[in-house]
Amino acid sequence: MLCMPKGLSFRTQIDNRDLQFHSFIITREDGSRTYGFVLTFYEEVTSKQICTAMQTLYQMHNAEQYSSVYASSSCSMDSLASSIDEGDATSLAKIQQYNSYDISRDTLYVSKCICLITPLPFMQACKKFLIQLYKAVTSQQPPPLPLESYIHNILYEVPLPPLGRSLKFYGVYEPIVCQRPGPSELPLSDYPLREAFELLGLENLVQVFTCVLLEMQILLYSQDYQRLMTVAEGITTLLFPFQWQHVYVPILPASLLHFLDAPVPYLMGLQSKEGTDRSKLELPQEANLCFVDIDNHFIELPEELPQFPNKLEFIQEISEVLLQFGIPPEGNLHCSESATKLKNLVLNDLVNDKKNGNIPSNTINMYELLKGNETIARLQALAKRTGVTVEKMTITAPVAEKERDVKLQCEEEELRDYKLNVQLREVFANRFTQMFADYESFVIQAAQDMESWLTNREQMQNFDKASFLSDQPEPYLPFLSHFIETQMFATFIDNKIMSQWEEKDAFLRVFDSRIEKIRLYNVRAPALRTSIYQKCSTLKEAAQSIEQRLMKIDHTAIYPHLLDMKIGQGKYEQGFFPKLQSDVLATGPTNNNRWASRSATTQRRKDRLRQHSEHIGLDNDLREKYMQEARSLGKNLRQPKLSDLSPAVIAQTNWKFVEGLLKECRMKTKRMLVEKMGHEAVELGHGEANITGLEENTLIASLCDLLERIWSHGLQVKQGKSALWSHLLQYQEREEKQEHMAESPVVLGLERRKSDTGITLPTLRVSLTHDMRHIQNMSEIKTDVGRARAWIRLSLEKKLLSQHLKQLLSNQALAKKLYKRYAFLRCEEEREQFLYHLLSLNAVDYFCFTSVFTTIMIPYRTVIIPIKKLSNAITTSNPWICVSGELGDTGVMQIPKNLLEMTFECQNLGKLTTVQIGHDNSGLLAKWLVDCVMVRSEITGHTYKFPCGRWLGKGVDDGSLERILIGELITSVSDEDLGKQCRTPPQQKSPTTARRLSITSLTGKNTKPNAGQIQEGIGEAVNNIVKHFHKPEKERGSLTILLCGENGLVAALEQVFHHGFKSARIFHKNVFIWDFIEKAVAYFETTDQFGDNEEDVLLQRSSCKTFCRYVNAISTAPRNIGKDGKFQILVCLGTRDHFLPQWIPLLAECPAITRMYEENALLRDRMTVNSLLRVLQTLQDFNIILEGSLIKGVDV
C-alpha cells in the first residue's frame, strides 16, 4: 500500500519506464516514526498466461469503446476522432493502435519495487544504495558478489553512525557516506529543503509553515509521491523545537481517503491524477484548510490567518541564504511550465550570464541539458552561480572522464544541499530562539513530584499566557496568542516540566542550550522585549561542521562478503531481479544488531511517550479519568494498522472523533468561562487572573474553528467551503417556505420594558433566520466561512448560540439528509452535551460581534421616557438627541415632534457610553421632565438605559436645556438570574460597589450620607480609576462611567460639595454648587490678597487664573447646559489636566464659603480637605482622555 500506493502498473515498450524513487513514513501510536525508501522499476513479463490475459482485456475494452461510439446517436467515428484531436483526421483504429496491446508486436512490462526501511531518515544514502542494487541487476556484467551479500551487509553489519560522526559503508559499486548531527546541533534531516523551496516558492512556504504552526488542516496535492514527502518533511523539520502532534500522513493511500473526514488538525498528502482540476476535488471541510497544490506552485489559505512575526525581514533573511546557493526565492517554474519553454529559458540564462566562471566547462553535461529532464532546474541555478556560457561548453569529452565529472558534480551538489539545509534550518530555529528566549520565566512549576503533576495535569495551568503576551511586542500578538494555544506548544511546555524528573527531550535540550548561548553573548535583561529583527549568526559554523564530517570520514563499516549460501539459487539474469534466499537474510550476527543495541533506550523512550500521551502512570481504570482530552485526541488518531481497515475499525475511529470533539468542546467552553470571569474565577481556584481582548478573540476564533469541524464531520455531500453556513442556508430556505404558510418567528429577550409612564421599548423579535439576514446584509463579508464566523459571534454576543444551534438541529429530516449516521451531529447524547456546554457561555457577557465588525451600519432604536405625573409627556419645543459610543457618535439628530420613539441607522458605535439630550425651549409647554432614555441595537439586542430624572427647561431645576446622560447596559431577566448564580459584575458597570444614594438638588427626599460615607465614596471612585489604568489597555472598560457614572468621581465630589451646603431657598430660588463656584471666581478676579510667602503667592495666583479661565470657558460655551452639568464639566477638565488638588484648597479658603456652608461642612474642615487632596493626588500620574461628548464646545 505504501510501496506501491497505486498498485501494480503495466507498460509496453512505447511507454515511459523511467526509474521512480519515493519515500514514505509510518507513525506509530507512541509518536515514533519509521521511514521507508522505495525504488520502482519495470521488468519484462515472461509469463505467456499474463500476456494473453492482457490482450484479452484490451480487446474487451476496445469492444466497449466501439459500442459506446455507435450507441451515441449524433456521434460518428469522425466526430469522435476530431473531438480527441481537433484538426487531425485520426481514425478510431489509429487511436486503438496507441491504446492497445498485441502479444505478437508488443513487449509487456510490470512494475516492481525494492524498499529499504530505516529508523532514521537517511534518504540520500538509501537512494544511492537502492540505485546501485538496481544497476547490479540491469548491467551486462553480474555484480562482484551475490545481491544477498550487499543486503545482508546493510541489514546487519552497517551500524548507525554515532552522534556527530560520519560513516562510510559499501554499496554494490561504490562507497556511500551518511552522517548524524552532534548532540548540540539540529536533529537529522536528509530531505533537501532546496526542492521544497523550489516547488513552493519562499512566500508560499512561509505561509504554509504558519498554518502548520497554528495546527490547521494542511492538504498537500501533487502527482509525484516524493514531492509530497519532500514538502511535508521539509516543513515539519523547520518546526524545531516544536513537533507536529496530530495526524501525519504525507502520502495518503487511496484506501485511507476517509481520513480526510477527520475533524482534527492534520498534515496529509494526496496524489493528484493527471489532468484533474482542483475544482473537481471534493473535500469534506475547507473552512480551516490550507490547500497546497505543489505542481502548480499555488496555495489556498484559511481566512483570518495571522502573519508570522517580522515576516518581511524573515523572508528577506531566508532569500539571502537561498540566493547564495543560486536558488530564486520565488521558486522554480519547472513545476508548471513545459520542458520546451524551460529549455529555452535555461539556454537564454546561460548565454546572458556574463559572470566570471570558476568551474571548468566540462562539468556541465550538455547532453543532459538538451534531454530536457528534471536536472534542468539544478543546471539553471548552477549556470547562474558559476557564470558558465554555452560557447565554452564541450560535449566531446571522453565518456569515462565525463562520468567522473558528473559524479564529482553530484557529490558537490549533495554537499551543497546539506549545507543549504542546515543554514535554512538555523534561520528558522533562530526565530524561535529569539521569540521564546524568556519562555522559562513563564513556565508554572506547580507540582512537587511527577505523579501529582500527571494526576492533576488537566486542572493545572502550566504556562502564564497572559503575562507572556503582555511582555511581547505588539506586532507579534496576533500570531503568538493563537500559537500558545496549540497542542505543539502545550507538549513543549509539558516536556519542560517533565525534564525536572527525567531526561530532557532531545529537541528541548538543544533549544535550551541555544537560549543559554544567547544570554551569554547578549547579557540581555530577561524580560526585555524588542521587535527589532535579529539575524541568525551561526550559519557559517553550522555549514562548516557538516562539511568537515562529510570530508573526513569517522567510521567505516564492514565490507560486504560472501555468505554461506546454496549454490545455483538467485542465478544472475540481466534485467530480472532474482528471488533472494530468505533463510540467509533472516538472521544476522547476534552481537552486532544495530536495532538491538538501541532497543533498551527505544523502549524507555516509548514507555515515557506512552505515559506522557496519557498523562498518567496509573492503572487502566483511573487512566481515562485523568487523561488530558485535547492531547489524547491527536494521539488517538495515529494511523491505524493498514491491514485493519475493516468497517468496525472505521466505525471505532469515527467514535473516537465524536468523543474527541465533545471533550474539546468541554475544554474550550470551560477555558472561555474561566478567562472571562477573571478575578472571581481566581478566587474560586481556577488559575489565571486576566484575559486580554486579544486572547479573548483567539478563544472565540478557536470556538468558530471547532464548530466548523463539528459541522464537517460525516457530511454526505459537501456544499460550499463552510459546512455550518451551508446547513444554515438550507434551514433558512425551508423556514422561509413555511413562513408564508404560518408566520411564527421565535420571540426572545425583553417582553416589553415597562416604565411608570407606560411608554415602552418595543419587543425585539429574534429568530435564527432573522440573525442570518443581518449577516447576509453585511456587504463587508464576502465568503461563506466569514459569514458563518460572524453569525457565531453575533449569536454568542446575544447569548443565543446554544439555543440557535438547538433550533437548527431540531430539524431532524434536514440533519438526516445532510449527515451520515456516524456524524457527530447525529449522535444524540453527545449533541445534547455539546449544546449544554455552549449554554454555559451565557453566564458571561461577550462583545465579540460589536468589537470586531466596527465599520458596519447598525440600526438603533431610541425611546425617551418622561415622568408623566409631574410634567407633560410631549414638549412643544424641538427636541434633539446625540448618542455616543466607544467607536464614535451619531451627531445631533432632531426628534420628530410629538414622538418619543425613533429609529436611526449609523456606523457601529461600539459599546454605548453617553446620550446628549436637549431642546430649543420654544412653544408654550417647553419644560420637560425626562425619566430616562433607552437605546437598543437592533442587531445585537443590547439595550442601554441612560437615567436622567431631571427637568429640561429655562427657569426650572438648574435651568438646563441639555443634559449629558451616562449609560449602563441592561441585562435581560434570564441574564440577571444567571448573574445571581455566577456573581459576575456586568461588564459595562464600574467595578461593583454598594449602591449609593445619589444626592440630587431636586428634592430633599433622599437621606443624606454622613461624612464617613462621603469620604469612603471618594476613595472608592478614585481607586476604581487607578485600577482602570493598571489593567492592560485592551481590558479597560469605559472611563466615562468611572468619572460621571452613578458611583463616579463627579458624583462623589458632588457629595463633598453638598455636605453642609446652605441650599435653602432665597427668594424662592434654588441655590446650586455652581452658584458657589461663580461667587468664588468673582472673588478671585477682584482680589490679590494671598499668603505672605512669595512662592505661595505665585502658585496661588496661577491656580486662581487657571480656575477662573476654566470656569469662564464653561460658562460662555455655546451650550445650554445647566448648573449641575457645568460642575460635571469642571470636575472632568480638572481631573484631565490634574488641577483638582490645586483648586479645592482655593475654594476652601474663599470667603464665600462662610456664607454658603455651615460650620460642620467637610470643605470647612482643614484635615478633611488635606485628606481629600492626598486621595486626588494619586490621579496625577495618569493620562486621562475625556470622551468628546462630555466637553463639547468648551474651549480651554
mmCIF file of N, CA, C and O in Angstrom, residues 489-519:
data_model
loop_
_atom_site.group_PDB
_atom_site.id
_atom_site.type_symbol
_atom_site.label_atom_id
_atom_site.label_comp_id
_atom_site.label_asym_id
_atom_site.label_seq_id
_atom_site.Cartn_x
_atom_site.Cartn_y
_atom_site.Cartn_z
ATOM 1 N N PHE A 489 2.686 23.541 21.292
ATOM 2 C CA PHE A 489 3.260 24.394 22.333
ATOM 3 C C PHE A 489 3.000 23.775 23.713
ATOM 4 O O PHE A 489 3.883 23.763 24.574
ATOM 5 N N ALA A 490 1.788 23.233 23.915
ATOM 6 C CA ALA A 490 1.458 22.587 25.195
ATOM 7 C C ALA A 490 2.418 21.427 25.467
ATOM 8 O O ALA A 490 2.913 21.261 26.592
ATOM 9 N N THR A 491 2.696 20.627 24.420
ATOM 10 C CA THR A 491 3.612 19.483 24.580
ATOM 11 C C THR A 491 5.021 19.967 24.915
ATOM 12 O O THR A 491 5.709 19.386 25.759
ATOM 13 N N PHE A 492 5.431 21.047 24.252
ATOM 14 C CA PHE A 492 6.759 21.623 24.502
ATOM 15 C C PHE A 492 6.890 22.040 25.973
ATOM 16 O O PHE A 492 7.886 21.720 26.637
ATOM 17 N N ILE A 493 5.860 22.703 26.507
ATOM 18 C CA ILE A 493 5.892 23.148 27.912
ATOM 19 C C ILE A 493 5.826 21.936 28.853
ATOM 20 O O ILE A 493 6.530 21.886 29.867
ATOM 21 N N ASP A 494 5.017 20.944 28.491
ATOM 22 C CA ASP A 494 4.955 19.716 29.305
ATOM 23 C C ASP A 494 6.319 19.049 29.379
ATOM 24 O O ASP A 494 6.746 18.586 30.440
ATOM 25 N N ASN A 495 7.004 18.973 28.237
ATOM 26 C CA ASN A 495 8.348 18.368 28.204
ATOM 27 C C ASN A 495 9.302 19.121 29.125
ATOM 28 O O ASN A 495 10.151 18.532 29.779
ATOM 29 N N LYS A 496 9.132 20.448 29.151
ATOM 30 C CA LYS A 496 9.994 21.276 30.009
ATOM 31 C C LYS A 496 9.756 20.930 31.476
ATOM 32 O O LYS A 496 10.702 20.776 32.257
ATOM 33 N N ILE A 497 8.478 20.793 31.845
ATOM 34 C CA ILE A 497 8.156 20.470 33.245
ATOM 35 C C ILE A 497 8.629 19.058 33.587
ATOM 36 O O ILE A 497 9.200 18.823 34.649
ATOM 37 N N MET A 498 8.437 18.117 32.641
ATOM 38 C CA MET A 498 8.857 16.719 32.873
ATOM 39 C C MET A 498 10.374 16.618 33.028
ATOM 40 O O MET A 498 10.873 15.702 33.679
ATOM 41 N N SER A 499 11.105 17.564 32.421
ATOM 42 C CA SER A 499 12.574 17.454 32.428
ATOM 43 C C SER A 499 13.166 17.593 33.826
ATOM 44 O O SER A 499 14.330 17.276 34.031
ATOM 45 N N GLN A 500 12.366 18.090 34.776
ATOM 46 C CA GLN A 500 12.927 18.171 36.141
ATOM 47 C C GLN A 500 12.944 16.803 36.822
ATOM 48 O O GLN A 500 13.609 16.623 37.838
ATOM 49 N N TRP A 501 12.200 15.838 36.271
ATOM 50 C CA TRP A 501 12.145 14.498 36.883
ATOM 51 C C TRP A 501 12.805 13.437 36.014
ATOM 52 O O TRP A 501 13.118 12.358 36.482
ATOM 53 N N GLU A 502 12.957 13.703 34.724
ATOM 54 C CA GLU A 502 13.568 12.681 33.864
ATOM 55 C C GLU A 502 14.410 13.351 32.781
ATOM 56 O O GLU A 502 14.455 14.580 32.673
ATOM 57 N N GLU A 503 15.078 12.525 31.988
ATOM 58 C CA GLU A 503 15.998 13.033 30.971
ATOM 59 C C GLU A 503 15.287 13.994 30.023
ATOM 60 O O GLU A 503 14.155 13.766 29.615
ATOM 61 N N LYS A 504 15.987 15.077 29.664
ATOM 62 C CA LYS A 504 15.394 16.105 28.801
ATOM 63 C C LYS A 504 15.129 15.563 27.408
ATOM 64 O O LYS A 504 15.920 14.802 26.861
ATOM 65 N N ASP A 505 14.001 15.978 26.829
ATOM 66 C CA ASP A 505 13.707 15.680 25.436
ATOM 67 C C ASP A 505 14.828 16.256 24.568
ATOM 68 O O ASP A 505 15.327 17.361 24.838
ATOM 69 N N ALA A 506 15.244 15.509 23.514
ATOM 70 C CA ALA A 506 16.406 15.919 22.701
ATOM 71 C C ALA A 506 16.206 17.312 22.103
ATOM 72 O O ALA A 506 17.116 18.158 22.135
ATOM 73 N N PHE A 507 15.025 17.581 21.557
ATOM 74 C CA PHE A 507 14.750 18.895 20.948
ATOM 75 C C PHE A 507 14.883 20.002 21.999
ATOM 76 O O PHE A 507 15.457 21.049 21.747
ATOM 77 N N LEU A 508 14.331 19.735 23.179
ATOM 78 C CA LEU A 508 14.334 20.731 24.247
ATOM 79 C C LEU A 508 15.759 21.018 24.715
ATOM 80 O O LEU A 508 16.119 22.167 24.983
ATOM 81 N N ARG A 509 16.558 19.950 24.787
ATOM 82 C CA ARG A 509 17.947 20.108 25.250
ATOM 83 C C ARG A 509 18.721 21.054 24.330
ATOM 84 O O ARG A 509 19.388 21.985 24.784
ATOM 85 N N VAL A 510 18.582 20.826 23.017
ATOM 86 C CA VAL A 510 19.291 21.670 22.038
ATOM 87 C C VAL A 510 18.777 23.108 22.126
ATOM 88 O O VAL A 510 19.555 24.064 22.122
ATOM 89 N N PHE A 511 17.444 23.265 22.228
ATOM 90 C CA PHE A 511 16.847 24.606 22.246
ATOM 91 C C PHE A 511 17.293 25.381 23.480
ATOM 92 O O PHE A 511 17.692 26.548 23.392
ATOM 93 N N ASP A 512 17.252 24.719 24.637
ATOM 94 C CA ASP A 512 17.653 25.395 25.882
ATOM 95 C C ASP A 512 19.118 25.807 25.847
ATOM 96 O O ASP A 512 19.482 26.877 26.348
ATOM 97 N N SER A 513 19.952 24.945 25.245
ATOM 98 C CA SER A 513 21.382 25.294 25.179
ATOM 99 C C SER A 513 21.597 26.527 24.295
ATOM 100 O O SER A 513 22.464 27.355 24.558
ATOM 101 N N ARG A 514 20.764 26.678 23.264
ATOM 102 C CA ARG A 514 20.876 27.855 22.391
ATOM 103 C C ARG A 514 20.447 29.127 23.125
ATOM 104 O O ARG A 514 21.028 30.188 22.931
ATOM 105 N N ILE A 515 19.400 28.996 23.936
ATOM 106 C CA ILE A 515 18.950 30.173 24.703
ATOM 107 C C ILE A 515 20.042 30.595 25.688
ATOM 108 O O ILE A 515 20.313 31.784 25.864
ATOM 109 N N GLU A 516 20.697 29.589 26.301
ATOM 110 C CA GLU A 516 21.804 29.889 27.224
ATOM 111 C C GLU A 516 22.888 30.682 26.511
ATOM 112 O O GLU A 516 23.425 31.649 27.032
ATOM 113 N N LYS A 517 23.196 30.243 25.276
ATOM 114 C CA LYS A 517 24.246 30.908 24.486
ATOM 115 C C LYS A 517 23.875 32.365 24.215
ATOM 116 O O LYS A 517 24.700 33.268 24.342
ATOM 117 N N ILE A 518 22.592 32.581 23.864
ATOM 118 C CA ILE A 518 22.123 33.958 23.600
ATOM 119 C C ILE A 518 22.323 34.821 24.842
ATOM 120 O O ILE A 518 22.792 35.949 24.773
ATOM 121 N N ARG A 519 21.992 34.242 25.993
ATOM 122 C CA ARG A 519 22.114 35.018 27.239
ATOM 123 C C ARG A 519 23.567 35.377 27.518
ATOM 124 O O ARG A 519 23.875 36.466 27.976
#
